[in-house]
mmCIF file of C-alpha atoms in Angstrom:
data_model
loop_
_atom_site.group_PDB
_atom_site.id
_atom_site.type_symbol
_atom_site.label_atom_id
_atom_site.label_comp_id
_atom_site.label_asym_id
_atom_site.label_seq_id
_atom_site.Cartn_x
_atom_site.Cartn_y
_atom_site.Cartn_z
ATOM 1 C CA ASP A 1 -25.861 -7.152 190.751
ATOM 2 C CA GLN A 2 -24.876 -9.525 187.953
ATOM 3 C CA GLN A 3 -24.286 -12.908 189.584
ATOM 4 C CA VAL A 4 -23.210 -14.560 186.341
ATOM 5 C CA LYS A 5 -20.890 -12.646 184.043
ATOM 6 C CA GLN A 6 -19.558 -13.274 180.584
ATOM 7 C CA ASN A 7 -16.950 -10.576 180.259
ATOM 8 C CA SER A 8 -16.192 -11.078 176.573
ATOM 9 C CA PRO A 9 -19.035 -9.743 174.417
ATOM 10 C CA SER A 10 -17.551 -11.380 171.330
ATOM 11 C CA LEU A 11 -14.972 -13.918 170.166
ATOM 12 C CA SER A 12 -13.630 -14.538 166.673
ATOM 13 C CA VAL A 13 -11.965 -17.867 165.799
ATOM 14 C CA GLN A 14 -10.690 -19.578 162.673
ATOM 15 C CA GLU A 15 -12.364 -22.783 161.547
ATOM 16 C CA GLY A 16 -10.655 -25.854 162.979
ATOM 17 C CA ARG A 17 -9.165 -24.015 165.950
ATOM 18 C CA ILE A 18 -10.323 -24.088 169.551
ATOM 19 C CA SER A 19 -12.985 -21.697 170.850
ATOM 20 C CA ILE A 20 -12.889 -20.938 174.574
ATOM 21 C CA LEU A 21 -15.828 -19.137 176.118
ATOM 22 C CA ASN A 22 -15.600 -17.985 179.710
ATOM 23 C CA CYS A 23 -18.059 -17.353 182.499
ATOM 24 C CA ASP A 24 -17.605 -16.110 186.073
ATOM 25 C CA TYR A 25 -20.079 -16.262 188.924
ATOM 26 C CA THR A 26 -20.317 -14.776 192.392
ATOM 27 C CA ASN A 27 -22.998 -16.819 194.163
ATOM 28 C CA SER A 28 -21.425 -19.744 196.040
ATOM 29 C CA MET A 29 -24.858 -21.415 196.206
ATOM 30 C CA PHE A 30 -24.791 -22.181 192.470
ATOM 31 C CA ASP A 31 -24.322 -25.924 192.057
ATOM 32 C CA TYR A 32 -25.401 -26.700 188.500
ATOM 33 C CA PHE A 33 -24.222 -24.915 185.385
ATOM 34 C CA LEU A 34 -25.384 -25.002 181.797
ATOM 35 C CA TRP A 35 -24.339 -23.657 178.413
ATOM 36 C CA TYR A 36 -26.841 -22.662 175.753
ATOM 37 C CA LYS A 37 -26.352 -21.686 172.120
ATOM 38 C CA LYS A 38 -28.671 -19.235 170.403
ATOM 39 C CA TYR A 39 -29.138 -18.461 166.726
ATOM 40 C CA PRO A 40 -30.974 -15.281 165.620
ATOM 41 C CA ALA A 41 -34.782 -15.515 165.752
ATOM 42 C CA GLU A 42 -34.619 -18.843 167.594
ATOM 43 C CA GLY A 43 -34.757 -19.860 171.228
ATOM 44 C CA PRO A 44 -31.657 -20.913 173.171
ATOM 45 C CA THR A 45 -30.651 -24.539 172.651
ATOM 46 C CA PHE A 46 -29.174 -26.560 175.501
ATOM 47 C CA LEU A 47 -25.577 -27.662 174.821
ATOM 48 C CA ILE A 48 -23.984 -29.144 177.894
ATOM 49 C CA SER A 49 -24.146 -28.964 181.662
ATOM 50 C CA ILE A 50 -21.993 -29.691 184.691
ATOM 51 C CA SER A 51 -22.727 -30.357 188.326
ATOM 52 C CA SER A 52 -20.581 -28.780 191.020
ATOM 53 C CA ILE A 53 -19.391 -32.235 192.103
ATOM 54 C CA LYS A 54 -17.466 -32.492 188.823
ATOM 55 C CA ASP A 55 -14.760 -30.343 187.284
ATOM 56 C CA LYS A 56 -15.151 -31.478 183.688
ATOM 57 C CA ASN A 57 -17.869 -32.756 181.393
ATOM 58 C CA GLU A 58 -17.430 -33.696 177.772
ATOM 59 C CA ASP A 59 -19.880 -34.223 174.921
ATOM 60 C CA GLY A 60 -18.374 -34.621 171.482
ATOM 61 C CA ARG A 61 -16.677 -31.393 170.449
ATOM 62 C CA PHE A 62 -17.894 -29.590 173.569
ATOM 63 C CA THR A 63 -16.198 -29.686 176.968
ATOM 64 C CA VAL A 64 -17.147 -27.662 180.014
ATOM 65 C CA PHE A 65 -14.648 -27.040 182.799
ATOM 66 C CA LEU A 66 -15.597 -25.868 186.276
ATOM 67 C CA ASN A 67 -13.185 -24.273 188.749
ATOM 68 C CA LYS A 68 -15.190 -23.854 191.950
ATOM 69 C CA SER A 69 -12.448 -22.132 193.926
ATOM 70 C CA ALA A 70 -12.190 -19.445 191.240
ATOM 71 C CA LYS A 71 -15.958 -19.440 190.578
ATOM 72 C CA HIS A 72 -15.203 -19.818 186.904
ATOM 73 C CA LEU A 73 -16.394 -22.066 184.128
ATOM 74 C CA SER A 74 -15.419 -22.327 180.514
ATOM 75 C CA LEU A 75 -16.738 -23.974 177.371
ATOM 76 C CA HIS A 76 -14.228 -25.400 174.902
ATOM 77 C CA ILE A 77 -15.272 -26.179 171.343
ATOM 78 C CA VAL A 78 -12.788 -28.275 169.381
ATOM 79 C CA PRO A 79 -12.597 -28.111 166.430
ATOM 80 C CA SER A 80 -14.653 -24.999 165.794
ATOM 81 C CA GLN A 81 -16.941 -24.999 162.765
ATOM 82 C CA PRO A 82 -18.688 -22.118 160.949
ATOM 83 C CA GLY A 83 -22.036 -23.544 162.096
ATOM 84 C CA ASP A 84 -20.944 -22.880 165.679
ATOM 85 C CA SER A 85 -21.280 -19.145 165.047
ATOM 86 C CA ALA A 86 -23.978 -18.049 167.487
ATOM 87 C CA VAL A 87 -24.516 -16.366 170.841
ATOM 88 C CA TYR A 88 -23.469 -18.530 173.782
ATOM 89 C CA PHE A 89 -25.014 -18.110 177.222
ATOM 90 C CA CYS A 90 -23.856 -19.652 180.445
ATOM 91 C CA ALA A 91 -26.458 -20.197 183.141
ATOM 92 C CA ALA A 92 -26.344 -21.233 186.783
ATOM 93 C CA ASN A 93 -28.786 -22.925 189.096
ATOM 94 C CA ALA A 94 -28.735 -22.554 192.875
ATOM 95 C CA GLY A 95 -29.958 -25.209 195.251
ATOM 96 C CA GLY A 96 -32.694 -25.131 197.843
ATOM 97 C CA THR A 97 -35.765 -22.981 197.151
ATOM 98 C CA SER A 98 -34.024 -21.378 194.159
ATOM 99 C CA TYR A 99 -33.682 -24.660 192.313
ATOM 100 C CA GLY A 100 -34.926 -24.335 188.732
ATOM 101 C CA LYS A 101 -34.498 -20.560 188.650
ATOM 102 C CA LEU A 102 -31.696 -20.144 186.135
ATOM 103 C CA THR A 103 -29.479 -17.072 186.234
ATOM 104 C CA PHE A 104 -27.968 -16.248 182.855
ATOM 105 C CA GLY A 105 -24.879 -14.378 181.764
ATOM 106 C CA GLN A 106 -25.113 -11.626 179.148
ATOM 107 C CA GLY A 107 -23.905 -13.850 176.329
ATOM 108 C CA THR A 108 -20.838 -14.032 174.064
ATOM 109 C CA ILE A 109 -21.115 -13.778 170.288
ATOM 110 C CA LEU A 110 -18.901 -16.429 168.698
ATOM 111 C CA THR A 111 -17.907 -16.017 165.057
ATOM 112 C CA VAL A 112 -16.071 -18.891 163.371
ATOM 113 C CA HIS A 113 -14.430 -17.869 160.104
ATOM 114 C CA PRO A 114 -14.002 -20.427 157.293
ATOM 115 C CA ASP B 1 -36.819 -30.312 169.238
ATOM 116 C CA ALA B 2 -38.993 -29.958 172.320
ATOM 117 C CA GLY B 3 -42.635 -29.369 171.404
ATOM 118 C CA ILE B 4 -43.000 -25.762 172.510
ATOM 119 C CA THR B 5 -45.092 -23.229 170.630
ATOM 120 C CA GLN B 6 -45.194 -19.564 171.524
ATOM 121 C CA SER B 7 -47.891 -17.264 170.198
ATOM 122 C CA PRO B 8 -47.942 -14.717 168.819
ATOM 123 C CA ARG B 9 -44.398 -14.619 167.431
ATOM 124 C CA HIS B 10 -44.533 -10.866 166.945
ATOM 125 C CA LYS B 11 -46.771 -8.209 168.444
ATOM 126 C CA VAL B 12 -46.861 -4.432 168.394
ATOM 127 C CA THR B 13 -49.157 -2.681 170.822
ATOM 128 C CA GLU B 14 -49.652 0.599 172.615
ATOM 129 C CA THR B 15 -48.753 1.676 176.119
ATOM 130 C CA GLY B 16 -51.502 0.944 178.621
ATOM 131 C CA THR B 17 -53.073 -1.964 176.785
ATOM 132 C CA PRO B 18 -53.204 -5.474 178.258
ATOM 133 C CA VAL B 19 -51.208 -8.151 176.445
ATOM 134 C CA THR B 20 -51.265 -11.930 176.808
ATOM 135 C CA LEU B 21 -48.586 -14.243 175.484
ATOM 136 C CA ARG B 22 -49.182 -17.956 175.232
ATOM 137 C CA CYS B 23 -46.849 -20.899 175.633
ATOM 138 C CA HIS B 24 -48.095 -24.330 174.615
ATOM 139 C CA GLN B 25 -46.152 -27.572 175.151
ATOM 140 C CA THR B 26 -46.764 -31.102 173.966
ATOM 141 C CA GLU B 27 -44.128 -32.753 176.198
ATOM 142 C CA ASN B 28 -46.251 -33.054 179.350
ATOM 143 C CA HIS B 29 -43.445 -31.427 181.361
ATOM 144 C CA ARG B 30 -44.292 -30.281 184.861
ATOM 145 C CA TYR B 31 -42.202 -27.096 184.950
ATOM 146 C CA MET B 32 -42.711 -24.060 182.733
ATOM 147 C CA TYR B 33 -40.925 -20.718 182.751
ATOM 148 C CA TRP B 34 -41.177 -17.248 181.241
ATOM 149 C CA TYR B 35 -38.015 -15.219 180.539
ATOM 150 C CA ARG B 36 -37.314 -11.931 178.866
ATOM 151 C CA GLN B 37 -34.161 -11.182 176.894
ATOM 152 C CA ASP B 38 -32.749 -7.685 176.715
ATOM 153 C CA PRO B 39 -29.381 -6.430 175.448
ATOM 154 C CA GLY B 40 -26.751 -6.548 178.160
ATOM 155 C CA HIS B 41 -28.875 -8.677 180.468
ATOM 156 C CA GLY B 42 -29.007 -12.128 178.941
ATOM 157 C CA LEU B 43 -32.240 -13.867 179.907
ATOM 158 C CA ARG B 44 -34.054 -12.994 183.118
ATOM 159 C CA LEU B 45 -36.734 -15.100 184.778
ATOM 160 C CA ILE B 46 -40.164 -13.453 185.065
ATOM 161 C CA HIS B 47 -42.366 -16.210 186.508
ATOM 162 C CA TYR B 48 -42.354 -19.951 186.616
ATOM 163 C CA SER B 49 -44.803 -22.781 187.262
ATOM 164 C CA TYR B 50 -44.220 -26.085 188.998
ATOM 165 C CA GLY B 51 -47.637 -27.522 188.212
ATOM 166 C CA VAL B 52 -51.195 -26.662 187.299
ATOM 167 C CA LYS B 53 -52.269 -23.600 189.260
ATOM 168 C CA ASP B 54 -48.863 -23.481 191.028
ATOM 169 C CA THR B 55 -46.777 -20.464 190.073
ATOM 170 C CA ASP B 56 -44.095 -18.319 191.629
ATOM 171 C CA LYS B 57 -42.229 -15.107 190.938
ATOM 172 C CA GLY B 58 -38.857 -14.782 189.312
ATOM 173 C CA GLU B 59 -36.298 -12.010 189.226
ATOM 174 C CA VAL B 60 -38.299 -9.448 187.203
ATOM 175 C CA SER B 61 -41.963 -10.177 187.962
ATOM 176 C CA ASP B 62 -43.292 -6.627 188.512
ATOM 177 C CA GLY B 63 -45.943 -5.727 185.939
ATOM 178 C CA TYR B 64 -46.496 -9.344 184.896
ATOM 179 C CA SER B 65 -48.913 -12.067 185.920
ATOM 180 C CA VAL B 66 -49.188 -15.690 184.852
ATOM 181 C CA SER B 67 -51.734 -18.453 184.814
ATOM 182 C CA ARG B 68 -51.570 -22.179 184.267
ATOM 183 C CA SER B 69 -54.941 -23.900 184.141
ATOM 184 C CA LYS B 70 -53.702 -26.873 182.109
ATOM 185 C CA THR B 71 -50.391 -28.730 182.054
ATOM 186 C CA GLU B 72 -49.777 -27.757 178.455
ATOM 187 C CA ASP B 73 -50.477 -24.020 178.612
ATOM 188 C CA PHE B 74 -48.693 -21.214 180.464
ATOM 189 C CA LEU B 75 -49.944 -17.683 179.885
ATOM 190 C CA LEU B 76 -48.019 -14.469 180.553
ATOM 191 C CA THR B 77 -50.069 -11.283 180.931
ATOM 192 C CA LEU B 78 -48.884 -7.708 180.943
ATOM 193 C CA GLU B 79 -51.704 -5.982 182.802
ATOM 194 C CA SER B 80 -50.955 -2.518 181.397
ATOM 195 C CA ALA B 81 -48.065 -2.589 178.968
ATOM 196 C CA THR B 82 -45.246 -0.050 179.308
ATOM 197 C CA SER B 83 -42.415 0.772 176.913
ATOM 198 C CA SER B 84 -39.923 -0.831 179.344
ATOM 199 C CA GLN B 85 -41.608 -4.168 178.646
ATOM 200 C CA THR B 86 -40.538 -4.059 175.008
ATOM 201 C CA SER B 87 -38.450 -7.216 174.796
ATOM 202 C CA VAL B 88 -38.162 -10.715 173.431
ATOM 203 C CA TYR B 89 -40.037 -13.188 175.614
ATOM 204 C CA PHE B 90 -39.082 -16.847 175.829
ATOM 205 C CA CYS B 91 -40.975 -19.730 177.321
ATOM 206 C CA ALA B 92 -39.092 -22.773 178.609
ATOM 207 C CA ILE B 93 -40.056 -26.190 179.920
ATOM 208 C CA SER B 94 -38.332 -28.900 181.929
ATOM 209 C CA ASP B 95 -39.351 -32.237 183.405
ATOM 210 C CA GLY B 96 -37.349 -31.695 186.589
ATOM 211 C CA LEU B 97 -35.742 -28.859 188.509
ATOM 212 C CA ALA B 98 -32.309 -30.408 187.956
ATOM 213 C CA GLN B 99 -32.971 -30.991 184.259
ATOM 214 C CA PRO B 100 -32.033 -28.635 181.428
ATOM 215 C CA GLN B 101 -34.715 -26.226 180.338
ATOM 216 C CA HIS B 102 -35.770 -26.266 176.699
ATOM 217 C CA PHE B 103 -36.891 -23.051 175.059
ATOM 218 C CA GLY B 104 -39.468 -21.946 172.544
ATOM 219 C CA ASP B 105 -38.563 -19.628 169.672
ATOM 220 C CA GLY B 106 -39.711 -16.478 171.427
ATOM 221 C CA THR B 107 -42.200 -13.645 171.025
ATOM 222 C CA ARG B 108 -40.917 -10.246 169.965
ATOM 223 C CA LEU B 109 -43.082 -7.656 171.718
ATOM 224 C CA SER B 110 -42.902 -3.945 170.920
ATOM 225 C CA ILE B 111 -44.804 -1.431 173.029
ATOM 226 C CA LEU B 112 -45.121 2.020 171.510
#
């Protein structure tokens, strides 16, 4: 049972436009969410996170939105750059005894065309 | 970049042999994690450690064991490797359960 889902395996965007990556979750105990970026042959790199007490968090070109009622989060990248081309993973962290045990989505391959 | 070194970076071995992967950190972080990445599954937690000699199981722990005798080192052992354990293995560290985890560059393990 996939508790965190990224339903779009890939996304193609033109340089300078907005990239929107989506993530859905089913476990209502998740209270902390993260986005990671991964280049080939490297480990995932932390991008941005959001706590369930917020609905938006911004860091430069990256903004994460959380809709708790819909159990949905999204990552917006504006403007998109060719160097943003990578695999993006969303991850979720539940509270209590599960804290620290991240559950990842399957990933979305983002391609930004010059 | 977080000071995390995984070794070896690549390994090919045969079914039934024991395999040990090493994760070494220079950040003095308390928490360390082992994940595997497979197509269609993202990353899945195998085991994690919340201190020296303190470890616990993750989502896909069967067939794996871990040890942490020093803060800086976290070892993952496949007791008797099987072809289903062919994967890319990532180590991660964090200095708090509510803090982002930072990952090493992975070990690509092939079991023939």
